[in-house]
mmCIF file of C-alpha atoms and ligand atoms in Angstrom:
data_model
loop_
_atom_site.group_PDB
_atom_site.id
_atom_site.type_symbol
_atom_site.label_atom_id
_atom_site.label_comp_id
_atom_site.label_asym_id
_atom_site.label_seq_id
_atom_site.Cartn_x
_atom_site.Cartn_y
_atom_site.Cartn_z
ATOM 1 C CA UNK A 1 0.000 0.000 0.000
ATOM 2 C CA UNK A 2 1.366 3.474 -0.454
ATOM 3 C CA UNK A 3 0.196 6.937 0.423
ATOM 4 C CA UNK A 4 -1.019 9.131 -1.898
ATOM 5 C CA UNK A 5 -1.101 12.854 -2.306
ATOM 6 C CA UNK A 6 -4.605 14.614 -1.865
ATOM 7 C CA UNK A 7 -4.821 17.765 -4.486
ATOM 8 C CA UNK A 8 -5.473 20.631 -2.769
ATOM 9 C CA UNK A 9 -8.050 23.636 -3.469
ATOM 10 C CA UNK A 10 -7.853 25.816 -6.184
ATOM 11 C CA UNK A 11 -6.056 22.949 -8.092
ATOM 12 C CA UNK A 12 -8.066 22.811 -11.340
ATOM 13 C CA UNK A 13 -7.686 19.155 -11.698
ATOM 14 C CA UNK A 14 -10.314 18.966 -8.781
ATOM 15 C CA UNK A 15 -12.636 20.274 -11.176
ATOM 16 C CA UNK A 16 -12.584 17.109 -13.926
ATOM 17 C CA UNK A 17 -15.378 15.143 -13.925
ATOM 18 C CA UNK A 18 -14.390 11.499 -13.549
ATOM 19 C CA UNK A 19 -15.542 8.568 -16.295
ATOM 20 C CA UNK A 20 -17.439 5.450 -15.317
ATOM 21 C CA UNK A 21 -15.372 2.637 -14.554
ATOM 22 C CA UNK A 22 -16.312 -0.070 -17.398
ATOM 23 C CA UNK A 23 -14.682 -3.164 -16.118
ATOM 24 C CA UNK A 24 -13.488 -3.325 -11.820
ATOM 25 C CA UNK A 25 -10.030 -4.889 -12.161
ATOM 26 C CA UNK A 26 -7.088 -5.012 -9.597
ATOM 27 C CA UNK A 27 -5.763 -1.694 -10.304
ATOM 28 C CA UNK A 28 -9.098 0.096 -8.912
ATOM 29 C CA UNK A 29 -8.790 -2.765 -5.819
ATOM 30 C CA UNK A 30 -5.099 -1.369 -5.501
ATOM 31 C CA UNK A 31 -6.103 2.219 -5.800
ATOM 32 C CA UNK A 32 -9.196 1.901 -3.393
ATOM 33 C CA UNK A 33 -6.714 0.320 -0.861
ATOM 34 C CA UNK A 34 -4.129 3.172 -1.063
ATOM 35 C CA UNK A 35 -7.037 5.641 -0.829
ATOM 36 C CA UNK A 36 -8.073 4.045 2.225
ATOM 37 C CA UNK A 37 -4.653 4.157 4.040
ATOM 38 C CA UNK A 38 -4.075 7.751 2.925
ATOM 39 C CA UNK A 39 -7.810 9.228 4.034
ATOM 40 C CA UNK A 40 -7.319 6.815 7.566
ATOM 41 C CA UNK A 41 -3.794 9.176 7.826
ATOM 42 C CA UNK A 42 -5.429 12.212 7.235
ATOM 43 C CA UNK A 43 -7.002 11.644 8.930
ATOM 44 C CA UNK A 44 -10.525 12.237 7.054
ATOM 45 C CA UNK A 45 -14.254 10.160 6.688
ATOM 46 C CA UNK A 46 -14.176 9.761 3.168
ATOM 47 C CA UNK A 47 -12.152 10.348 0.037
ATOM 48 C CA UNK A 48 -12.533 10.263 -4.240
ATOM 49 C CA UNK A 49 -10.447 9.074 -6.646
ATOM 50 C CA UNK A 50 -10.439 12.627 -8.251
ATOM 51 C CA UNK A 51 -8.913 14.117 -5.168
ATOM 52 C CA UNK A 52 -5.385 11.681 -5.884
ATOM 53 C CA UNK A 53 -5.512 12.746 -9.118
ATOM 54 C CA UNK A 54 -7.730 10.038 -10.909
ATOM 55 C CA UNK A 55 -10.056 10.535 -12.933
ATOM 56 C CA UNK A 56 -12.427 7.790 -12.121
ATOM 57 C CA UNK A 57 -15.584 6.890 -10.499
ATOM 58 C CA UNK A 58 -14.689 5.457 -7.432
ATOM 59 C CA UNK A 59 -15.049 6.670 -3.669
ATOM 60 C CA UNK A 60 -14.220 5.277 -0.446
ATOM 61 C CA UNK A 61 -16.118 6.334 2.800
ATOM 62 C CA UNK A 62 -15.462 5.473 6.351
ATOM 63 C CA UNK A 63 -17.671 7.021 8.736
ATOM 64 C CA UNK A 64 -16.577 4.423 12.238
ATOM 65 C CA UNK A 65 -15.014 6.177 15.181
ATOM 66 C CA UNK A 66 -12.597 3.365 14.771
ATOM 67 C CA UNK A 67 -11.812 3.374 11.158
ATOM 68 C CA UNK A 68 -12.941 -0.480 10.663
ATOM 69 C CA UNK A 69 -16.070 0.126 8.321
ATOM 70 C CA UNK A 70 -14.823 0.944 4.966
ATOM 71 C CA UNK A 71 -17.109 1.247 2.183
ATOM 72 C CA UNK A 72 -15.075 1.227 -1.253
ATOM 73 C CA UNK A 73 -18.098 2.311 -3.894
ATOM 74 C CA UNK A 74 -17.537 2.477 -7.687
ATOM 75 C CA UNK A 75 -20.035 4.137 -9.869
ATOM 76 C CA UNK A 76 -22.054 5.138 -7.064
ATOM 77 C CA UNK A 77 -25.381 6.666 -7.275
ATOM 78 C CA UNK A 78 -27.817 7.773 -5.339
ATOM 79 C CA UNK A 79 -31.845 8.606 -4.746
ATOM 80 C CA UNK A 80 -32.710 11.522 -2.207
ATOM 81 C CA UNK A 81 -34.685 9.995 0.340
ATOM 82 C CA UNK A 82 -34.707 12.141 3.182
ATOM 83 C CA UNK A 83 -35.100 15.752 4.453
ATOM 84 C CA UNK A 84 -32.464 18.594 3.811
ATOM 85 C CA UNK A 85 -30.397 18.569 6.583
ATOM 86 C CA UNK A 86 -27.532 21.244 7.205
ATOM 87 C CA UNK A 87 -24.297 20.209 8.852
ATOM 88 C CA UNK A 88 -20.615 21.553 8.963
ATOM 89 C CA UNK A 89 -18.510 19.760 6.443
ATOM 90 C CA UNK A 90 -14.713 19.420 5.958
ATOM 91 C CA UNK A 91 -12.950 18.271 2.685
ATOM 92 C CA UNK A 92 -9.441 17.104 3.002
ATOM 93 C CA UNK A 93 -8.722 19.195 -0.308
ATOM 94 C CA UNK A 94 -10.112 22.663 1.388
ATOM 95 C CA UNK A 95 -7.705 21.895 4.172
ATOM 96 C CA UNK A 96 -8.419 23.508 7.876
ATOM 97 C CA UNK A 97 -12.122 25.237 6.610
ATOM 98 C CA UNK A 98 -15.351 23.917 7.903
ATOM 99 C CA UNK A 99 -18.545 25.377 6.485
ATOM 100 C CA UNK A 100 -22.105 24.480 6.891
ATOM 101 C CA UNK A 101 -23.844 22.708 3.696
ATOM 102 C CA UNK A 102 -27.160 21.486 2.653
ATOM 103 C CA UNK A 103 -27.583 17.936 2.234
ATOM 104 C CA UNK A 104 -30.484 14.997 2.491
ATOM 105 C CA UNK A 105 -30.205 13.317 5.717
ATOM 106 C CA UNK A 106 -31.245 10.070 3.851
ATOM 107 C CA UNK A 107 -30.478 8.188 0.206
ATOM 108 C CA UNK A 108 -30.727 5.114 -1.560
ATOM 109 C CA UNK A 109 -26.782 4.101 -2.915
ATOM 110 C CA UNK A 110 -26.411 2.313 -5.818
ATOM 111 C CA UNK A 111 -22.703 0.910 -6.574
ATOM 112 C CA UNK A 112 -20.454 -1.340 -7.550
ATOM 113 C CA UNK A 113 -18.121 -3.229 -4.597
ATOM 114 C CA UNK A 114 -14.320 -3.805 -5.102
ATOM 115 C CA UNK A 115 -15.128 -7.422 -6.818
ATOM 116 C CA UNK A 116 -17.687 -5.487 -9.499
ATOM 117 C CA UNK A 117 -20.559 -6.962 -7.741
ATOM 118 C CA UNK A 118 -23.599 -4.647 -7.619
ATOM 119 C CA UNK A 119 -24.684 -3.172 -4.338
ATOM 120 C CA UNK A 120 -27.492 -1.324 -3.194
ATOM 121 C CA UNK A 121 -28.379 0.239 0.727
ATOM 122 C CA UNK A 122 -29.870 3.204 2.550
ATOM 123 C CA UNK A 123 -27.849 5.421 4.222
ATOM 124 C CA UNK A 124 -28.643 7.926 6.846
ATOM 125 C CA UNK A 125 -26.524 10.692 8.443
ATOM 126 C CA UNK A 126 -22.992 11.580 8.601
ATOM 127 C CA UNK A 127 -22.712 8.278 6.437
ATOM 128 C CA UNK A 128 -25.486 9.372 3.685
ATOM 129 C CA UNK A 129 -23.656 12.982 3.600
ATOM 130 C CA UNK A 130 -20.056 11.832 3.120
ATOM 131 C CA UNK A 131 -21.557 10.024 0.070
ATOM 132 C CA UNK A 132 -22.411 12.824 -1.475
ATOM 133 C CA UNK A 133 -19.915 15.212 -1.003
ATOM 134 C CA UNK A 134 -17.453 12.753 -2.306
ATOM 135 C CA UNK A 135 -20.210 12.092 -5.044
ATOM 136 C CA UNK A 136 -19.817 16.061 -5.748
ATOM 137 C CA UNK A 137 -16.078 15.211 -6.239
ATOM 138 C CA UNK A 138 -16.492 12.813 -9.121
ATOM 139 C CA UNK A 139 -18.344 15.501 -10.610
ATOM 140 C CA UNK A 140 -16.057 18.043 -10.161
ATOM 141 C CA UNK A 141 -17.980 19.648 -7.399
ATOM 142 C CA UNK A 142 -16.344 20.784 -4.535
ATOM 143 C CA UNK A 143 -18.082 21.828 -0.991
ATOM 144 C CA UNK A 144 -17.285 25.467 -1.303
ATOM 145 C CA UNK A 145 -19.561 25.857 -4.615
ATOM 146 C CA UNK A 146 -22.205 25.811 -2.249
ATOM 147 C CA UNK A 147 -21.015 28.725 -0.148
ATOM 148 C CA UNK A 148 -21.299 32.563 -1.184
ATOM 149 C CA UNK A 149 -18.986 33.827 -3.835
ATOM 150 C CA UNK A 150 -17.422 36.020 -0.967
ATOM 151 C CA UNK A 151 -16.853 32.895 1.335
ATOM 152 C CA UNK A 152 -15.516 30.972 -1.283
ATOM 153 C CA UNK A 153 -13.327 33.727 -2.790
ATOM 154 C CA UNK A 154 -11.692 34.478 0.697
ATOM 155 C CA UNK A 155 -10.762 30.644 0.951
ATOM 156 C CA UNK A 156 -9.298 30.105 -2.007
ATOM 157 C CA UNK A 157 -7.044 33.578 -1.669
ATOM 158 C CA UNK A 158 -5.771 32.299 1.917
ATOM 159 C CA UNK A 159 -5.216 28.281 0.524
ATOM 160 C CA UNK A 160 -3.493 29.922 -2.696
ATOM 161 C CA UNK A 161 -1.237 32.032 0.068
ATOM 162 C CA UNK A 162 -0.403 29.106 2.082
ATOM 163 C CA UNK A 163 0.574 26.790 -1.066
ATOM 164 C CA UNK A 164 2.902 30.050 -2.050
ATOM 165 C CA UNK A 165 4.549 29.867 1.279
ATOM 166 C CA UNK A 166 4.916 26.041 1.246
ATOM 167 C CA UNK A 167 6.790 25.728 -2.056
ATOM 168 C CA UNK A 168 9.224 29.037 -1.713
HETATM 169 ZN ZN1 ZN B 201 -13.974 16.462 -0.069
#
């Protein structure tokens, strides 16, 4: 296993949408498992395949206080069930801001597993909104598009200052 390097906000490759994964094959197995070890480091809940850099469907989502549950989900999709429910979310790319987004407290998931078998269960909660934020990321969505332009604006300038001071 090896640890990968999470892109960080306003890195433009966060903005690609990822393609469907036609055929599950050891590679994504491989990739899902090195996603897992670098989100436990983080350490964060959940973590996309666009965030490393690839430009995939595939997600991995671990929502345990003990980091034993992990869900690795490729092509997920997912119904809205519930009720809008606002919460304060992180993103390991928008490092050290927490902001409170809209999201349904309940969905339906539709994926494939790590063997290309298809899987399908509710989720509710903190697990049902990691889904889709790190849905969002396959798109190319990030949690900040759902803040105001000013919010957003003033957390880009002060990530874009800090990656200035990291690399000189
Ligand atoms: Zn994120």
């Amino acid at each position: 296993m090896a640890k990968l390097e999470i892109l960080e906000y306003p890195d433009p490759r966060l903005r690609t949408k990822a393609k469907p994964v036609a055929k599950v094959e050891e590679r994504h197995r491989t990739l899902a498992a090195d996603m897992l070890e670098t989100m436990y480091d983080a350490p964060g809940i959940g973590l996309a395949a666009s965030q490393v850099d690839v430009h995939e469907r595939l997600i991995v989502v671990d929502v345990s206080e003990d980091q034993n549950d992990p869900h690795i989900l490729i092509n997920p999709e997912y119904d809205k069930l519930g009720n809008p429910v606002e919460s304060q979310e992180g993103c390991l790319s928008v490092p050290g801001y927490y902001e409170r987004v809209s999201r349904s407290d309940k969905i339906r998931v539709r994926a494939l597993n790590e063997m290309g078998e298809a899987i399908e269960f509710e989720a509710e909660d903190l697990f049902a909104i990691c889904i889709q934020h790190e849905i969002d990321h396959l798109d190319g969505k990030l949690f900040v598009d759902y803040l105001s332009n000013l919010k957003r604006t003033r957390i880009r300038k002060k990530l874009e200052k800090q990656h200035k001071l990291t690399v000189s």
